[in-house]
Coordinates of C-alpha atoms in Angstrom, one line a residue:
M1 CA 18.4 -5.4 -31.2
F2 CA 21.8 -5.7 -29.0
D3 CA 24.2 -2.6 -27.8
K4 CA 27.9 -2.6 -27.7
N5 CA 27.6 -4.7 -24.7
N6 CA 25.8 -7.3 -26.4
R7 CA 22.4 -6.4 -24.3
H8 CA 19.4 -7.3 -25.9
I9 CA 17.1 -4.1 -25.8
N10 CA 13.6 -5.1 -26.3
Y11 CA 11.8 -3.1 -23.5
L12 CA 10.7 0.6 -23.9
R13 CA 9.5 3.0 -21.2
I14 CA 7.8 5.8 -22.7
S15 CA 6.3 8.8 -20.4
I16 CA 3.1 10.7 -21.7
T17 CA 3.5 13.4 -18.7
D18 CA 5.4 15.1 -16.3
H19 CA 2.5 16.2 -14.3
C20 CA 0.5 13.9 -11.2
N21 CA -2.4 14.3 -9.5
L22 CA -0.2 13.8 -6.2
R23 CA 3.0 14.9 -4.6
C24 CA 4.7 11.7 -3.3
Q25 CA 7.4 13.0 -0.9
Y26 CA 10.0 11.1 -2.7
C27 CA 9.3 12.2 -6.1
L28 CA 7.8 15.9 -6.1
P29 CA 8.3 18.7 -3.9
E30 CA 5.6 19.9 -2.2
N31 CA 5.3 23.5 -3.6
D32 CA 7.1 22.9 -7.3
N33 CA 4.8 23.7 -10.0
S34 CA 7.5 23.6 -12.8
F35 CA 5.5 21.2 -15.2
S36 CA 5.8 21.0 -18.9
N37 CA 3.2 22.9 -20.9
K38 CA 0.8 20.8 -22.8
N39 CA 2.1 21.8 -26.1
D40 CA 5.6 20.3 -24.9
L41 CA 4.6 17.1 -24.2
L42 CA 4.4 14.0 -26.6
N43 CA 0.9 14.1 -28.8
P44 CA -0.5 10.8 -29.5
D45 CA 0.9 10.8 -33.2
D46 CA 4.5 11.4 -31.7
I47 CA 4.1 8.4 -29.4
E48 CA 2.8 6.2 -32.2
K49 CA 5.8 6.9 -34.5
I50 CA 8.5 6.5 -31.8
V51 CA 6.8 3.1 -31.0
R52 CA 6.5 1.8 -34.7
A53 CA 10.3 3.2 -34.8
T54 CA 11.2 1.1 -32.1
A55 CA 9.1 -1.9 -33.0
L56 CA 11.4 -1.9 -35.9
I57 CA 14.4 -2.4 -34.2
G58 CA 13.2 -5.4 -31.8
I59 CA 11.0 -3.7 -29.1
E60 CA 8.6 -6.0 -28.0
K61 CA 7.0 -4.6 -24.6
V62 CA 5.9 -0.7 -24.2
R63 CA 5.2 0.5 -20.6
I64 CA 3.2 3.8 -20.4
T65 CA 4.6 6.1 -17.3
G66 CA 4.4 9.5 -16.4
G67 CA 3.9 11.6 -14.0
E68 CA 0.5 10.0 -13.9
P69 CA -0.3 8.6 -17.5
L70 CA -3.8 8.6 -16.4
I71 CA -4.2 12.3 -16.1
R72 CA -4.0 12.8 -19.9
T73 CA -7.4 13.1 -21.1
D74 CA -6.0 11.1 -24.3
F75 CA -5.1 8.5 -22.7
L76 CA -7.0 5.9 -24.3
E77 CA -6.1 7.5 -27.9
I78 CA -2.8 6.9 -26.9
L79 CA -3.2 3.4 -26.0
K80 CA -5.2 2.6 -29.0
K81 CA -2.5 3.9 -31.5
I82 CA 0.4 1.6 -29.4
N83 CA -1.8 -1.2 -30.0
S84 CA -1.8 -0.9 -33.2
V85 CA 1.7 -1.8 -33.4
K86 CA 1.4 -5.5 -34.3
K87 CA 5.2 -6.2 -33.2
I88 CA 4.5 -4.9 -29.8
K89 CA 3.6 -7.9 -27.8
K90 CA 2.9 -6.7 -24.3
I91 CA 1.7 -3.0 -23.0
A92 CA 1.7 -2.1 -19.5
I93 CA 1.2 1.1 -17.3
T94 CA 2.3 2.0 -14.2
T95 CA 0.0 4.3 -12.4
N96 CA -1.0 5.3 -8.8
G97 CA -4.2 4.1 -9.4
F98 CA -6.8 7.0 -9.0
N99 CA -8.3 7.2 -12.4
L100 CA -8.4 3.6 -13.4
L101 CA -11.2 1.9 -11.9
N102 CA -13.7 3.8 -14.6
N103 CA -12.0 2.4 -17.8
L104 CA -10.8 -0.9 -16.8
D105 CA -12.8 -2.7 -19.3
E106 CA -12.0 -0.2 -22.2
F107 CA -8.1 -0.5 -21.5
S108 CA -8.1 -4.2 -21.5
K109 CA -10.2 -4.1 -24.8
N110 CA -7.5 -2.0 -26.8
G111 CA -4.2 -3.9 -25.5
L112 CA -3.2 -3.0 -22.0
N113 CA -2.5 -6.4 -20.2
R114 CA -0.2 -5.5 -17.4
I115 CA -0.7 -2.9 -14.8
N116 CA 1.7 -1.9 -11.7
I117 CA 0.2 0.6 -9.4
S118 CA 2.0 2.3 -6.8
L119 CA 1.2 1.6 -3.1
D120 CA 3.7 2.8 -0.4
S121 CA 1.6 2.1 2.4
L122 CA -1.1 0.1 3.7
N123 CA -2.2 2.7 6.5
P124 CA -4.7 5.3 5.1
D125 CA -3.0 8.1 7.2
K126 CA 0.4 7.1 6.7
Y127 CA -0.3 6.7 2.9
K128 CA -2.1 10.2 2.8
K129 CA 1.1 12.1 4.6
I130 CA 3.5 9.9 2.1
T131 CA 1.3 11.2 -1.2
R132 CA 0.3 14.4 0.4
G133 CA -3.3 13.9 0.1
G134 CA -3.7 10.6 -1.9
D135 CA -7.0 8.3 -0.9
F136 CA -6.0 4.9 0.2
Q137 CA -9.1 3.6 -0.5
Q138 CA -9.4 4.3 -3.9
V139 CA -6.1 2.9 -4.8
M140 CA -7.0 -0.3 -2.8
N141 CA -10.7 -0.4 -4.8
S142 CA -8.4 -0.2 -7.8
I143 CA -6.5 -2.8 -7.0
K144 CA -8.8 -5.5 -6.4
E145 CA -11.0 -4.9 -9.2
S146 CA -8.0 -4.9 -11.8
S147 CA -7.1 -8.4 -10.1
K148 CA -10.5 -9.6 -11.3
G149 CA -10.1 -8.8 -15.0
N150 CA -8.5 -10.1 -18.0
F151 CA -5.2 -8.3 -17.3
E152 CA -2.1 -10.7 -17.4
R153 CA -0.3 -9.3 -14.3
I154 CA -1.2 -6.6 -11.5
R155 CA 1.5 -5.6 -9.5
I156 CA 2.1 -3.0 -6.4
N157 CA 5.4 -1.3 -6.7
V158 CA 6.4 -0.6 -3.0
V159 CA 9.5 1.6 -2.1
I160 CA 10.3 0.9 1.6
M161 CA 12.0 3.5 3.1
K162 CA 13.7 3.3 6.6
G163 CA 11.8 5.0 9.4
I164 CA 8.4 5.5 7.3
N165 CA 7.3 2.2 6.2
D166 CA 9.9 -0.3 7.2
N167 CA 7.4 -1.8 9.8
E168 CA 4.9 -2.6 6.8
I169 CA 7.1 -5.3 5.1
F170 CA 4.8 -8.2 6.5
D171 CA 1.6 -6.5 5.8
F172 CA 2.6 -5.9 1.9
V173 CA 3.4 -9.8 1.8
N174 CA 0.1 -10.7 3.2
L175 CA -1.8 -9.0 0.3
T176 CA -0.5 -11.8 -2.1
K177 CA -2.5 -14.5 0.2
E178 CA -5.6 -13.7 -1.1
L179 CA -5.0 -11.4 -4.1
N180 CA -3.7 -12.8 -7.5
I181 CA -1.1 -10.0 -7.6
G182 CA 2.8 -9.3 -7.5
V183 CA 4.2 -7.1 -5.0
R184 CA 7.4 -5.6 -5.8
F185 CA 10.0 -4.1 -3.4
I186 CA 11.7 -1.3 -5.4
E187 CA 15.3 0.1 -4.2
L188 CA 14.5 3.7 -3.7
M189 CA 17.0 5.6 -6.3
P190 CA 18.9 8.8 -5.1
I191 CA 17.7 10.6 -8.0
G192 CA 15.8 13.9 -7.1
E193 CA 13.9 14.3 -4.1
G194 CA 14.8 10.6 -3.5
K195 CA 17.9 11.8 -2.0
R196 CA 16.3 13.1 0.7
F197 CA 15.2 9.5 1.9
T198 CA 16.9 6.3 3.0
S199 CA 16.0 3.2 1.0
M200 CA 16.2 0.2 2.8
K201 CA 17.9 -2.8 0.6
N202 CA 16.2 -5.5 -0.5
L203 CA 18.5 -8.1 0.7
E204 CA 17.5 -6.8 4.2
I205 CA 13.8 -7.1 3.4
L206 CA 14.3 -10.8 2.1
D207 CA 15.8 -11.8 5.1
I208 CA 13.2 -10.2 7.2
I209 CA 10.2 -12.3 5.2
K210 CA 12.5 -15.4 4.9
S211 CA 12.1 -15.3 9.0
K212 CA 8.7 -16.0 8.5
Y213 CA 8.0 -17.7 5.1
I214 CA 9.7 -20.5 3.1
L215 CA 10.4 -18.6 -0.3
E216 CA 10.4 -20.4 -4.1
K217 CA 12.2 -18.7 -6.7
D218 CA 9.7 -17.8 -9.5
S219 CA 10.6 -17.3 -12.9
V220 CA 9.1 -14.8 -15.7
E221 CA 10.3 -14.1 -19.2
K222 CA 13.0 -11.5 -20.0
T223 CA 10.7 -8.8 -21.0
D224 CA 9.9 -8.4 -17.6
G225 CA 13.3 -6.6 -16.8
P226 CA 15.5 -7.4 -13.8
A227 CA 13.0 -8.4 -11.1
S228 CA 13.3 -11.4 -9.2
Y229 CA 10.5 -13.2 -7.8
Y230 CA 9.4 -15.3 -5.3
K231 CA 6.0 -17.4 -4.3
I232 CA 5.0 -18.3 -0.6
L233 CA 3.2 -22.0 -0.6
N234 CA -0.5 -21.5 -0.9
F235 CA -0.6 -17.7 -1.6
K236 CA -2.2 -16.8 -4.5
G237 CA 0.1 -13.9 -5.8
E238 CA 3.9 -13.5 -5.9
I239 CA 6.8 -11.3 -4.4
G240 CA 9.4 -9.4 -6.6
F241 CA 12.4 -7.4 -5.7
I242 CA 14.2 -4.8 -7.9
S243 CA 17.2 -3.7 -6.5
P244 CA 19.4 -1.4 -8.6
L245 CA 21.7 -0.1 -6.0
S246 CA 22.2 -3.5 -3.8
N247 CA 22.2 -6.0 -6.8
R248 CA 23.0 -3.8 -9.8
F249 CA 21.7 -5.4 -12.6
C250 CA 23.2 -3.4 -15.2
E251 CA 24.7 -6.1 -17.6
S252 CA 21.2 -7.6 -18.5
C253 CA 19.5 -4.2 -18.7
N254 CA 16.9 -4.5 -21.5
R255 CA 15.4 -0.9 -21.6
I256 CA 15.2 2.4 -23.0
R257 CA 13.4 5.3 -21.7
V258 CA 11.4 8.4 -23.7
T259 CA 10.6 11.4 -21.8
S260 CA 7.2 13.0 -22.1
N261 CA 9.3 15.7 -23.9
G262 CA 10.6 13.4 -26.4
F263 CA 14.0 12.6 -25.3
L264 CA 15.7 9.3 -25.7
K265 CA 17.5 8.4 -22.3
L266 CA 19.7 5.3 -22.7
C267 CA 20.3 5.0 -18.9
L268 CA 18.2 6.4 -15.9
H269 CA 21.1 7.6 -14.2
Y270 CA 22.4 9.5 -17.3
N271 CA 21.6 12.7 -19.3
Q272 CA 22.9 11.1 -22.3
G273 CA 20.7 10.4 -25.1
I274 CA 19.0 12.0 -28.2
D275 CA 16.1 14.7 -28.5
L276 CA 13.6 13.2 -30.7
I277 CA 11.3 16.2 -31.0
P278 CA 13.1 17.7 -34.3
Y279 CA 12.7 14.3 -36.4
L280 CA 9.0 14.2 -35.0
R281 CA 8.2 17.7 -35.9
N282 CA 10.2 17.2 -39.5
N283 CA 8.1 14.1 -40.3
T284 CA 11.3 12.0 -40.7
P285 CA 10.5 8.5 -42.2
I286 CA 9.7 5.9 -39.4
E287 CA 12.5 3.8 -41.2
T288 CA 15.2 6.7 -40.7
L289 CA 14.0 7.6 -37.4
S290 CA 14.4 3.7 -36.4
E291 CA 17.9 4.1 -37.6
I292 CA 18.8 7.1 -35.3
I293 CA 17.4 5.5 -32.7
K294 CA 19.4 2.4 -33.2
N295 CA 22.5 3.9 -33.6
A296 CA 21.8 5.8 -30.2
I297 CA 21.3 2.5 -28.3
Y298 CA 24.3 0.9 -29.7
N299 CA 26.1 3.4 -27.2
K300 CA 23.9 2.8 -24.4
P301 CA 26.3 3.4 -21.0
K302 CA 27.8 0.3 -19.8
E303 CA 26.5 0.6 -16.1
H304 CA 25.1 3.3 -13.6
Q305 CA 26.9 4.9 -10.6
M306 CA 24.4 5.5 -8.4
N307 CA 26.0 4.1 -5.6
C308 CA 29.4 5.7 -6.0
N309 CA 30.0 9.8 -5.4
S310 CA 30.7 10.3 -8.9
Q311 CA 31.6 13.6 -10.4
D312 CA 30.4 12.9 -13.7
N313 CA 29.0 16.0 -15.7
N314 CA 26.6 13.4 -17.4
I315 CA 24.9 12.7 -14.2
E316 CA 21.1 12.9 -14.6
T317 CA 19.7 15.9 -12.3
K318 CA 15.8 15.8 -13.1
R319 CA 13.2 14.2 -10.9
M320 CA 11.7 11.1 -11.7
N321 CA 8.4 12.4 -12.5
E322 CA 10.7 14.4 -15.5
I323 CA 12.6 11.3 -16.6
G324 CA 9.5 9.0 -16.4
G325 CA 8.7 6.8 -13.5

């Protein structure tokens, strides 16, 4: 479907939990345990209904997010239900990679074809510090093994922060030399704990990479969203950039989000949307739910104001784990 600004909305990001087994410094406070109760999270049937309803209005790609989605013991059930929706062409996940290895074959057999793994340092000690306890080698094993599998794309999401990991840019680029993966540099958005850190703009990162390598523009289909991709000659993988601050891509935004407690978000930066839970609990027919969602999407905000000192009361105040990463 198209919203009132004539943007083609075909991508759903659905969070299935706000819990996580890590506490990355730019995402979660160290000692905050204000997570949702299990009964407040979307259950597998809820998730299937939402996916079926959005598929009726043109959603073709679903990304499962969190928190950390793989801590859900019913993740495989959720994946199977999403995969049962015939109009969905791509199913992806964003994960920290810790619970990935033991289930790769099952995930592949049940429709998961794209995996994004969050990794902000290739230095084991620094990674442990950023994540407050993460095991770097376990994540690297997940990356290497999944890159050998039947998945369409494996990508690493990297947030470069000044004074923390901005000296590792070439280390991440060089991962793509021998591994058939994508490394995506994502500008840190000033949401929640992220406000405490200084993001490095992707134009700066791009200039640094160009000082050593010749980059050729690569193209991917529109369901991939706003990333720009590049290839380096004789490197197996690719390098991507998602630049919501330095190169605002709102005019081509093709996505909507549903939080783990069933709130349909129309824009990451705003708290506007609709609570889907009453419709799910009242067994609203899929076709009716689809129309409700369609009407909401039509009024999707034109653009975010993250790089402005806006006093708008509709600005989102939740953390990324609550919204869905």
